[in-house]
PDB file of C-alpha atoms and ligand atoms in Angstrom:
ATOM      1  CA  MET A1134     -16.659  47.815  94.202  1.00  0.00           C
ATOM      2  CA  PRO A1135     -16.766  44.015  93.116  1.00  0.00           C
ATOM      3  CA  GLU A1136     -16.585  41.352  96.317  1.00  0.00           C
ATOM      4  CA  LEU A1137     -15.740  37.852  96.780  1.00  0.00           C
ATOM      5  CA  PRO A1138     -19.746  36.560  94.806  1.00  0.00           C
ATOM      6  CA  GLU A1139     -19.050  39.429  91.915  1.00  0.00           C
ATOM      7  CA  VAL A1140     -14.885  38.576  91.467  1.00  0.00           C
ATOM      8  CA  GLU A1141     -16.185  34.404  92.189  1.00  0.00           C
ATOM      9  CA  THR A1142     -18.674  34.940  89.148  1.00  0.00           C
ATOM     10  CA  ILE A1143     -16.013  36.516  87.094  1.00  0.00           C
ATOM     11  CA  LYS A1144     -13.591  34.038  87.780  1.00  0.00           C
ATOM     12  CA  ASN A1145     -16.544  31.599  86.899  1.00  0.00           C
ATOM     13  CA  GLU A1146     -17.792  32.826  83.500  1.00  0.00           C
ATOM     14  CA  LEU A1147     -14.081  34.105  82.391  1.00  0.00           C
ATOM     15  CA  LEU A1148     -12.288  30.591  82.529  1.00  0.00           C
ATOM     16  CA  PRO A1149     -14.010  28.649  79.365  1.00  0.00           C
ATOM     17  CA  HIS A1150     -12.809  31.881  77.749  1.00  0.00           C
ATOM     18  CA  ILE A1151      -9.458  31.726  78.722  1.00  0.00           C
ATOM     19  CA  ALA A1152      -8.035  28.572  79.756  1.00  0.00           C
ATOM     20  CA  GLY A1153      -5.608  26.964  77.002  1.00  0.00           C
ATOM     21  CA  ARG A1154      -5.400  30.387  75.727  1.00  0.00           C
ATOM     22  CA  ARG A1155      -1.655  31.630  75.005  1.00  0.00           C
ATOM     23  CA  VAL A1156      -1.020  35.797  75.607  1.00  0.00           C
ATOM     24  CA  ASP A1157      -0.418  37.150  72.043  1.00  0.00           C
ATOM     25  CA  GLY A1158       0.290  40.692  73.431  1.00  0.00           C
ATOM     26  CA  VAL A1159      -0.722  43.146  75.696  1.00  0.00           C
ATOM     27  CA  THR A1160      -1.642  46.808  74.938  1.00  0.00           C
ATOM     28  CA  LEU A1161      -2.068  49.613  77.802  1.00  0.00           C
ATOM     29  CA  PHE A1162      -3.702  52.317  77.547  1.00  0.00           C
ATOM     30  CA  TRP A1163      -2.809  53.458  81.257  1.00  0.00           C
ATOM     31  CA  GLU A1164       0.163  52.209  82.445  1.00  0.00           C
ATOM     32  CA  GLY A1165       0.010  52.816  86.062  1.00  0.00           C
ATOM     33  CA  ILE A1166      -2.674  49.249  86.207  1.00  0.00           C
ATOM     34  CA  VAL A1167       0.856  47.441  86.666  1.00  0.00           C
ATOM     35  CA  ARG A1168       2.010  47.781  89.188  1.00  0.00           C
ATOM     36  CA  GLN A1169       4.856  45.045  89.676  1.00  0.00           C
ATOM     37  CA  PRO A1170       7.152  44.158  87.976  1.00  0.00           C
ATOM     38  CA  SER A1171       8.049  47.088  85.370  1.00  0.00           C
ATOM     39  CA  VAL A1172       6.202  47.841  81.948  1.00  0.00           C
ATOM     40  CA  GLU A1173       8.626  46.382  79.986  1.00  0.00           C
ATOM     41  CA  GLU A1174       9.249  42.957  81.973  1.00  0.00           C
ATOM     42  CA  PHE A1175       5.209  42.730  82.420  1.00  0.00           C
ATOM     43  CA  TYR A1176       5.106  42.780  78.151  1.00  0.00           C
ATOM     44  CA  SER A1177       7.937  40.387  77.857  1.00  0.00           C
ATOM     45  CA  ARG A1178       7.604  37.625  80.258  1.00  0.00           C
ATOM     46  CA  LEU A1179       4.000  38.065  79.869  1.00  0.00           C
ATOM     47  CA  ILE A1180       3.494  37.565  76.382  1.00  0.00           C
ATOM     48  CA  GLY A1181       3.766  34.458  74.930  1.00  0.00           C
ATOM     49  CA  GLN A1182       2.779  32.508  77.882  1.00  0.00           C
ATOM     50  CA  ARG A1183      -0.538  30.723  77.630  1.00  0.00           C
ATOM     51  CA  LEU A1184      -2.643  30.723  80.615  1.00  0.00           C
ATOM     52  CA  SER A1185      -3.332  27.252  82.453  1.00  0.00           C
ATOM     53  CA  GLY A1186      -5.581  27.998  85.157  1.00  0.00           C
ATOM     54  CA  LEU A1187      -7.920  30.285  86.757  1.00  0.00           C
ATOM     55  CA  ALA A1188      -8.582  30.510  90.641  1.00  0.00           C
ATOM     56  CA  ARG A1189     -10.167  33.587  93.211  1.00  0.00           C
ATOM     57  CA  ARG A1190      -8.490  34.009  96.657  1.00  0.00           C
ATOM     58  CA  GLY A1191     -10.654  37.028  98.418  1.00  0.00           C
ATOM     59  CA  LYS A1192     -11.149  39.104  95.495  1.00  0.00           C
ATOM     60  CA  TYR A1193      -8.401  38.618  93.998  1.00  0.00           C
ATOM     61  CA  LEU A1194      -7.953  37.143  90.447  1.00  0.00           C
ATOM     62  CA  ILE A1195      -5.224  34.893  90.506  1.00  0.00           C
ATOM     63  CA  PHE A1196      -4.184  33.618  86.662  1.00  0.00           C
ATOM     64  CA  SER A1197      -1.795  31.091  86.292  1.00  0.00           C
ATOM     65  CA  LEU A1198       0.906  30.945  83.717  1.00  0.00           C
ATOM     66  CA  SER A1199       2.638  28.190  81.826  1.00  0.00           C
ATOM     67  CA  GLY A1200       6.134  29.515  82.377  1.00  0.00           C
ATOM     68  CA  GLY A1201       5.399  28.915  86.369  1.00  0.00           C
ATOM     69  CA  GLU A1202       4.414  32.430  87.570  1.00  0.00           C
ATOM     70  CA  VAL A1203       1.230  33.687  88.290  1.00  0.00           C
ATOM     71  CA  LEU A1204      -1.045  36.827  86.904  1.00  0.00           C
ATOM     72  CA  ILE A1205      -2.566  38.371  89.910  1.00  0.00           C
ATOM     73  CA  ILE A1206      -5.849  41.118  88.894  1.00  0.00           C
ATOM     74  CA  HIS A1207      -7.543  43.271  91.828  1.00  0.00           C
ATOM     75  CA  LEU A1208     -10.836  44.993  90.345  1.00  0.00           C
ATOM     76  CA  ARG A1209     -10.488  47.125  93.620  1.00  0.00           C
ATOM     77  CA  MET A1210     -13.204  49.957  93.210  1.00  0.00           C
ATOM     78  CA  THR A1211     -14.756  49.597  89.433  1.00  0.00           C
ATOM     79  CA  GLY A1212     -12.826  47.614  87.284  1.00  0.00           C
ATOM     80  CA  SER A1213     -14.438  44.767  85.301  1.00  0.00           C
ATOM     81  CA  LEU A1214     -12.881  42.330  82.860  1.00  0.00           C
ATOM     82  CA  LEU A1215     -14.971  41.925  79.577  1.00  0.00           C
ATOM     83  CA  VAL A1216     -14.318  39.200  77.207  1.00  0.00           C
ATOM     84  CA  GLY A1217     -14.541  40.229  73.406  1.00  0.00           C
ATOM     85  CA  GLN A1218     -13.113  39.608  70.201  1.00  0.00           C
ATOM     86  CA  ASP A1219      -9.744  41.623  68.630  1.00  0.00           C
ATOM     87  CA  SER A1220     -12.416  42.974  66.140  1.00  0.00           C
ATOM     88  CA  ALA A1221     -14.620  44.743  69.152  1.00  0.00           C
ATOM     89  CA  GLU A1222     -14.086  48.530  69.950  1.00  0.00           C
ATOM     90  CA  PRO A1223     -12.651  48.416  72.960  1.00  0.00           C
ATOM     91  CA  PRO A1224     -15.261  49.457  76.060  1.00  0.00           C
ATOM     92  CA  LYS A1225     -14.892  53.019  77.488  1.00  0.00           C
ATOM     93  CA  TYR A1226     -12.600  53.506  79.700  1.00  0.00           C
ATOM     94  CA  THR A1227     -10.917  50.614  79.008  1.00  0.00           C
ATOM     95  CA  ARG A1228      -6.971  50.625  80.658  1.00  0.00           C
ATOM     96  CA  ALA A1229      -5.652  47.221  78.943  1.00  0.00           C
ATOM     97  CA  ILE A1230      -5.910  44.827  76.996  1.00  0.00           C
ATOM     98  CA  ILE A1231      -5.139  41.277  77.054  1.00  0.00           C
ATOM     99  CA  HIS A1232      -4.915  39.429  73.165  1.00  0.00           C
ATOM    100  CA  LEU A1233      -5.391  36.374  73.437  1.00  0.00           C
ATOM    101  CA  ASP A1234      -4.588  33.645  70.168  1.00  0.00           C
ATOM    102  CA  LYS A1235      -8.329  32.538  68.600  1.00  0.00           C
ATOM    103  CA  ASP A1236      -9.040  36.046  68.204  1.00  0.00           C
ATOM    104  CA  THR A1237     -10.124  36.764  72.091  1.00  0.00           C
ATOM    105  CA  ASN A1238      -9.586  39.490  74.179  1.00  0.00           C
ATOM    106  CA  ILE A1239      -9.885  40.543  77.599  1.00  0.00           C
ATOM    107  CA  PHE A1240     -10.332  44.298  78.163  1.00  0.00           C
ATOM    108  CA  PHE A1241      -9.917  45.847  81.998  1.00  0.00           C
ATOM    109  CA  ARG A1242     -12.229  48.624  82.185  1.00  0.00           C
ATOM    110  CA  ASP A1243     -11.973  50.531  85.250  1.00  0.00           C
ATOM    111  CA  PRO A1244     -13.652  54.422  85.273  1.00  0.00           C
ATOM    112  CA  ARG A1245     -11.610  55.532  88.250  1.00  0.00           C
ATOM    113  CA  LYS A1246      -7.769  53.439  87.367  1.00  0.00           C
ATOM    114  CA  PHE A1247      -7.633  52.343  90.796  1.00  0.00           C
ATOM    115  CA  GLY A1248      -8.201  48.691  89.944  1.00  0.00           C
ATOM    116  CA  VAL A1249      -4.313  46.600  89.660  1.00  0.00           C
ATOM    117  CA  MET A1250      -2.445  43.891  88.001  1.00  0.00           C
ATOM    118  CA  ARG A1251       0.622  42.071  88.989  1.00  0.00           C
ATOM    119  CA  LEU A1252       3.183  39.469  87.804  1.00  0.00           C
ATOM    120  CA  VAL A1253       4.602  37.442  90.348  1.00  0.00           C
ATOM    121  CA  GLY A1254       6.727  34.196  90.937  1.00  0.00           C
ATOM    122  CA  ASP A1255       4.631  33.444  94.254  1.00  0.00           C
ATOM    123  CA  ALA A1256       0.771  34.451  94.381  1.00  0.00           C
ATOM    124  CA  ASP A1257       1.507  34.136  97.973  1.00  0.00           C
ATOM    125  CA  SER A1258       3.401  37.816  98.214  1.00  0.00           C
ATOM    126  CA  VAL A1259       0.488  38.683  97.315  1.00  0.00           C
ATOM    127  CA  VAL A1260      -2.453  37.001  98.678  1.00  0.00           C
ATOM    128  CA  GLY A1261      -0.827  35.399 101.664  1.00  0.00           C
ATOM    129  CA  LYS A1262      -2.030  38.022 104.239  1.00  0.00           C
ATOM    130  CA  LEU A1263      -5.791  36.904 103.654  1.00  0.00           C
ATOM    131  CA  GLY A1264      -8.159  36.129 105.771  1.00  0.00           C
ATOM    132  CA  PRO A1265      -9.812  32.649 104.892  1.00  0.00           C
ATOM    133  CA  GLU A1266     -12.380  31.867 102.811  1.00  0.00           C
ATOM    134  CA  PRO A1267     -15.738  32.183 103.928  1.00  0.00           C
ATOM    135  CA  LEU A1268     -17.217  29.676 101.925  1.00  0.00           C
ATOM    136  CA  GLU A1269     -14.444  27.236 102.068  1.00  0.00           C
ATOM    137  CA  ALA A1270     -14.715  23.811 104.615  1.00  0.00           C
ATOM    138  CA  GLY A1271     -12.477  24.520 107.127  1.00  0.00           C
ATOM    139  CA  PHE A1272     -14.391  28.492 107.762  1.00  0.00           C
ATOM    140  CA  THR A1273     -16.239  27.342 110.877  1.00  0.00           C
ATOM    141  CA  ALA A1274     -18.916  29.015 113.039  1.00  0.00           C
ATOM    142  CA  GLN A1275     -16.162  27.675 116.079  1.00  0.00           C
ATOM    143  CA  VAL A1276     -13.414  29.364 113.332  1.00  0.00           C
ATOM    144  CA  LEU A1277     -15.232  32.831 113.314  1.00  0.00           C
ATOM    145  CA  ALA A1278     -15.778  33.035 117.052  1.00  0.00           C
ATOM    146  CA  LYS A1279     -11.850  32.548 117.826  1.00  0.00           C
ATOM    147  CA  ARG A1280     -11.417  35.049 115.376  1.00  0.00           C
ATOM    148  CA  LEU A1281     -13.445  37.313 117.231  1.00  0.00           C
ATOM    149  CA  ARG A1282     -12.455  36.592 120.289  1.00  0.00           C
ATOM    150  CA  GLN A1283     -11.488  39.799 122.257  1.00  0.00           C
ATOM    151  CA  ARG A1284     -11.654  41.710 119.131  1.00  0.00           C
ATOM    152  CA  THR A1285     -12.400  45.652 120.408  1.00  0.00           C
ATOM    153  CA  ALA A1286     -13.284  46.698 117.172  1.00  0.00           C
ATOM    154  CA  PRO A1287     -16.768  46.651 115.375  1.00  0.00           C
ATOM    155  CA  VAL A1288     -17.488  44.093 114.116  1.00  0.00           C
ATOM    156  CA  LYS A1289     -18.836  45.510 110.857  1.00  0.00           C
ATOM    157  CA  ALA A1290     -15.110  46.576 110.550  1.00  0.00           C
ATOM    158  CA  LEU A1291     -13.426  43.131 111.040  1.00  0.00           C
ATOM    159  CA  LEU A1292     -15.997  42.070 108.332  1.00  0.00           C
ATOM    160  CA  CYS A1293     -14.755  43.935 105.665  1.00  0.00           C
ATOM    161  CA  ASP A1294     -11.049  43.625 107.221  1.00  0.00           C
ATOM    162  CA  GLN A1295      -9.440  41.575 104.498  1.00  0.00           C
ATOM    163  CA  ALA A1296      -6.731  40.048 107.144  1.00  0.00           C
ATOM    164  CA  PHE A1297      -9.876  38.944 108.924  1.00  0.00           C
ATOM    165  CA  ILE A1298     -11.683  37.554 106.259  1.00  0.00           C
ATOM    166  CA  ALA A1299     -11.025  37.519 102.692  1.00  0.00           C
ATOM    167  CA  GLY A1300     -13.538  38.891 100.258  1.00  0.00           C
ATOM    168  CA  VAL A1301     -16.077  40.460 102.284  1.00  0.00           C
ATOM    169  CA  GLY A1302     -17.157  43.777 101.679  1.00  0.00           C
ATOM    170  CA  ASN A1303     -19.468  47.003 102.452  1.00  0.00           C
ATOM    171  CA  MET A1304     -22.341  45.426 100.735  1.00  0.00           C
ATOM    172  CA  TYR A1305     -21.996  41.388 101.947  1.00  0.00           C
ATOM    173  CA  ALA A1306     -20.646  42.875 105.459  1.00  0.00           C
ATOM    174  CA  ASP A1307     -24.681  45.058 105.706  1.00  0.00           C
ATOM    175  CA  GLU A1308     -26.065  41.986 104.790  1.00  0.00           C
ATOM    176  CA  ALA A1309     -24.974  39.002 106.746  1.00  0.00           C
ATOM    177  CA  LEU A1310     -25.319  41.884 109.886  1.00  0.00           C
ATOM    178  CA  PHE A1311     -28.877  41.974 109.176  1.00  0.00           C
ATOM    179  CA  ALA A1312     -29.325  38.640 108.451  1.00  0.00           C
ATOM    180  CA  ALA A1313     -27.810  37.963 112.016  1.00  0.00           C
ATOM    181  CA  GLY A1314     -29.536  40.816 113.650  1.00  0.00           C
ATOM    182  CA  ILE A1315     -26.391  42.224 114.725  1.00  0.00           C
ATOM    183  CA  HIS A1316     -25.761  45.999 115.253  1.00  0.00           C
ATOM    184  CA  PRO A1317     -22.557  46.834 113.139  1.00  0.00           C
ATOM    185  CA  LEU A1318     -21.116  49.014 115.901  1.00  0.00           C
ATOM    186  CA  ARG A1319     -21.312  45.749 117.990  1.00  0.00           C
ATOM    187  CA  LEU A1320     -17.855  45.272 118.899  1.00  0.00           C
ATOM    188  CA  GLY A1321     -15.722  41.611 117.846  1.00  0.00           C
ATOM    189  CA  GLY A1322     -15.294  40.208 120.737  1.00  0.00           C
ATOM    190  CA  SER A1323     -18.907  41.340 122.864  1.00  0.00           C
ATOM    191  CA  LEU A1324     -20.616  38.470 120.612  1.00  0.00           C
ATOM    192  CA  SER A1325     -22.479  35.403 122.380  1.00  0.00           C
ATOM    193  CA  PRO A1326     -21.496  32.349 121.020  1.00  0.00           C
ATOM    194  CA  ILE A1327     -25.093  32.110 119.843  1.00  0.00           C
ATOM    195  CA  GLU A1328     -25.194  35.804 117.402  1.00  0.00           C
ATOM    196  CA  VAL A1329     -21.577  34.318 116.273  1.00  0.00           C
ATOM    197  CA  GLU A1330     -23.731  31.066 114.837  1.00  0.00           C
ATOM    198  CA  HIS A1331     -26.304  32.805 113.352  1.00  0.00           C
ATOM    199  CA  LEU A1332     -23.797  35.601 111.671  1.00  0.00           C
ATOM    200  CA  HIS A1333     -21.333  32.430 110.170  1.00  0.00           C
ATOM    201  CA  ARG A1334     -24.800  30.793 108.719  1.00  0.00           C
ATOM    202  CA  ALA A1335     -25.536  34.649 107.319  1.00  0.00           C
ATOM    203  CA  ILE A1336     -22.409  35.566 105.773  1.00  0.00           C
ATOM    204  CA  GLN A1337     -22.078  31.569 104.457  1.00  0.00           C
ATOM    205  CA  GLN A1338     -25.682  32.214 102.919  1.00  0.00           C
ATOM    206  CA  LYS A1339     -25.510  36.155 101.495  1.00  0.00           C
ATOM    207  CA  LEU A1340     -22.297  35.196  99.369  1.00  0.00           C
ATOM    208  CA  TRP A1341     -24.052  31.931  98.011  1.00  0.00           C
ATOM    209  CA  SER A1342     -27.162  33.163  97.626  1.00  0.00           C
ATOM    210  CA  ALA A1343     -25.260  36.456  95.435  1.00  0.00           C
ATOM    211  CA  ILE A1344     -22.251  33.956  93.360  1.00  0.00           C
ATOM    212  CA  SER A1345     -25.872  31.901  92.511  1.00  0.00           C
ATOM    213  CA  ASN A1346     -27.500  35.545  91.321  1.00  0.00           C
ATOM    214  CA  LYS A1347     -24.278  36.313  89.022  1.00  0.00           C
ATOM    215  CA  GLY A1348     -23.247  39.312  91.949  1.00  0.00           C
ATOM    216  CA  ALA A1349     -24.716  42.737  92.385  1.00  0.00           C
ATOM    217  CA  SER A1350     -25.116  45.206  89.829  1.00  0.00           C
ATOM    218  CA  VAL A1351     -25.088  48.853  92.222  1.00  0.00           C
ATOM    219  CA  ASP A1352     -22.446  50.577  90.205  1.00  0.00           C
ATOM    220  CA  THR A1353     -20.188  49.710  87.799  1.00  0.00           C
ATOM    221  CA  TYR A1354     -20.046  45.592  88.010  1.00  0.00           C
ATOM    222  CA  PHE A1355     -20.160  43.522  84.698  1.00  0.00           C
ATOM    223  CA  ARG A1356     -19.767  39.924  84.246  1.00  0.00           C
ATOM    224  CA  PRO A1357     -17.507  38.812  81.577  1.00  0.00           C
ATOM    225  CA  ASP A1358     -20.209  39.465  78.419  1.00  0.00           C
ATOM    226  CA  GLY A1359     -21.069  42.681  79.683  1.00  0.00           C
ATOM    227  CA  THR A1360     -24.339  41.523  81.109  1.00  0.00           C
ATOM    228  CA  LEU A1361     -24.920  42.732  84.708  1.00  0.00           C
ATOM    229  CA  GLY A1362     -25.306  40.567  87.583  1.00  0.00           C
ATOM    230  CA  THR A1363     -28.593  40.339  89.647  1.00  0.00           C
ATOM    231  CA  ALA A1364     -27.798  40.258  93.585  1.00  0.00           C
ATOM    232  CA  HIS A1365     -28.918  43.496  94.766  1.00  0.00           C
ATOM    233  CA  PHE A1366     -32.584  42.855  94.078  1.00  0.00           C
ATOM    234  CA  GLN A1367     -32.044  40.564  96.969  1.00  0.00           C
ATOM    235  CA  PHE A1368     -30.659  42.800  99.606  1.00  0.00           C
ATOM    236  CA  GLN A1369     -32.174  43.959 102.015  1.00  0.00           C
ATOM    237  CA  VAL A1370     -30.267  46.746 103.728  1.00  0.00           C
ATOM    238  CA  ALA A1371     -27.143  47.145 101.731  1.00  0.00           C
ATOM    239  CA  HIS A1372     -27.543  50.228  99.669  1.00  0.00           C
ATOM    240  CA  ARG A1373     -30.513  51.019 100.363  1.00  0.00           C
ATOM    241  CA  LEU A1374     -30.939  54.636 100.800  1.00  0.00           C
ATOM    242  CA  GLY A1375     -32.625  56.603 103.334  1.00  0.00           C
ATOM    243  CA  GLY A1376     -35.867  56.387 103.670  1.00  0.00           C
ATOM    244  CA  GLU A1377     -36.960  52.893 102.928  1.00  0.00           C
ATOM    245  CA  LEU A1378     -37.779  50.275 105.070  1.00  0.00           C
ATOM    246  CA  CYS A1379     -36.544  46.940 107.100  1.00  0.00           C
ATOM    247  CA  PRO A1380     -38.588  44.567 104.979  1.00  0.00           C
ATOM    248  CA  VAL A1381     -38.520  42.275 108.195  1.00  0.00           C
ATOM    249  CA  CYS A1382     -39.997  45.338 110.739  1.00  0.00           C
ATOM    250  CA  GLY A1383     -41.480  48.546 109.258  1.00  0.00           C
ATOM    251  CA  THR A1384     -38.581  50.689 110.422  1.00  0.00           C
ATOM    252  CA  PRO A1385     -36.809  52.867 108.683  1.00  0.00           C
ATOM    253  CA  ILE A1386     -33.279  52.122 107.736  1.00  0.00           C
ATOM    254  CA  GLU A1387     -30.371  53.634 109.112  1.00  0.00           C
ATOM    255  CA  ARG A1388     -27.259  54.326 107.322  1.00  0.00           C
ATOM    256  CA  ILE A1389     -24.229  55.490 110.223  1.00  0.00           C
ATOM    257  CA  THR A1390     -20.275  55.419 108.997  1.00  0.00           C
ATOM    258  CA  VAL A1391     -17.731  52.628 110.425  1.00  0.00           C
ATOM    259  CA  ARG A1392     -14.156  53.245 109.754  1.00  0.00           C
ATOM    260  CA  ASN A1393     -15.147  56.119 106.784  1.00  0.00           C
ATOM    261  CA  ARG A1394     -17.878  53.366 105.599  1.00  0.00           C
ATOM    262  CA  GLY A1395     -21.622  53.852 105.103  1.00  0.00           C
ATOM    263  CA  SER A1396     -22.806  51.269 107.209  1.00  0.00           C
ATOM    264  CA  TYR A1397     -26.975  50.140 105.972  1.00  0.00           C
ATOM    265  CA  PHE A1398     -29.356  48.420 109.015  1.00  0.00           C
ATOM    266  CA  CYS A1399     -32.441  48.213 110.994  1.00  0.00           C
ATOM    267  CA  PRO A1400     -32.161  50.145 113.977  1.00  0.00           C
ATOM    268  CA  ARG A1401     -35.066  47.357 115.890  1.00  0.00           C
ATOM    269  CA  CYS A1402     -33.832  44.346 114.249  1.00  0.00           C
ATOM    270  CA  GLN A1403     -29.681  45.280 115.016  1.00  0.00           C
ATOM    271  CA  PRO A1404     -30.484  46.923 118.566  1.00  0.00           C
ATOM    272  CA  GLU A1405     -27.148  48.212 119.631  1.00  0.00           C
ATOM    273  CA  LYS A1406     -27.509  46.260 122.584  1.00  0.00           C
ATOM    274  CA  ALA A1407     -27.483  42.819 122.811  1.00  0.00           C
TER     275      ALA A1407
HETATM  276 ZN1  LIG B 606     -36.150  45.608 111.137  1.00  0.00          ZN
END
């Protein structure tokens, strides 16, 4: 599933292709991809608008429209946005095409059809309840400490909770916990101040590193030009299937399920008791 670094990469690489372009048409091969408003309204309110900007909040892409509304896309499990010309054959599993002027198309490819588009007047109606952005200056170790205080959920579950912190998902939660030496089942409120500091630094380092490597293509993630990211080559525990060894101490990496999510960790570098 695309997480913050993947969505940030898509935003950065899509923007030069779409900034100022006019929406000339929309083709839906799967109408369920439009969550809000009705499909008819989606067509009539989107077509003719210019795309004036593109931002990311958590795992959401927010396209500003010249008329003042925003188009919000969430790629969910398997979505990607690819740029191509009108003459190009739509990639396999394309569910929607946004046709722009100057022969530019955005292909919304989504094998499992979980991705959604929303056209709304106010972005906050969709993204207003998200937690803090982990790469913004306001997200300090003190902020993280305050949010963890007295929480009785496993820290892995908290990191994946979009209302707790925006944009982090399974992969980068596992990577950050490994780098910080914290077991995924440790309760949020049980972390010491120094552990919180390590975790804060690890979250930011792992996300920045993955952005500089253009995201992780472990499953169906593509960059807008159709190429793959390379961030997964830096992974130390995430997606390491059975039997692989910890790159630090050589202990076999283990996989447990935390709130329905497969979680990879090193039992020696991340002891269950602090
Ligand atoms: Zn280890």
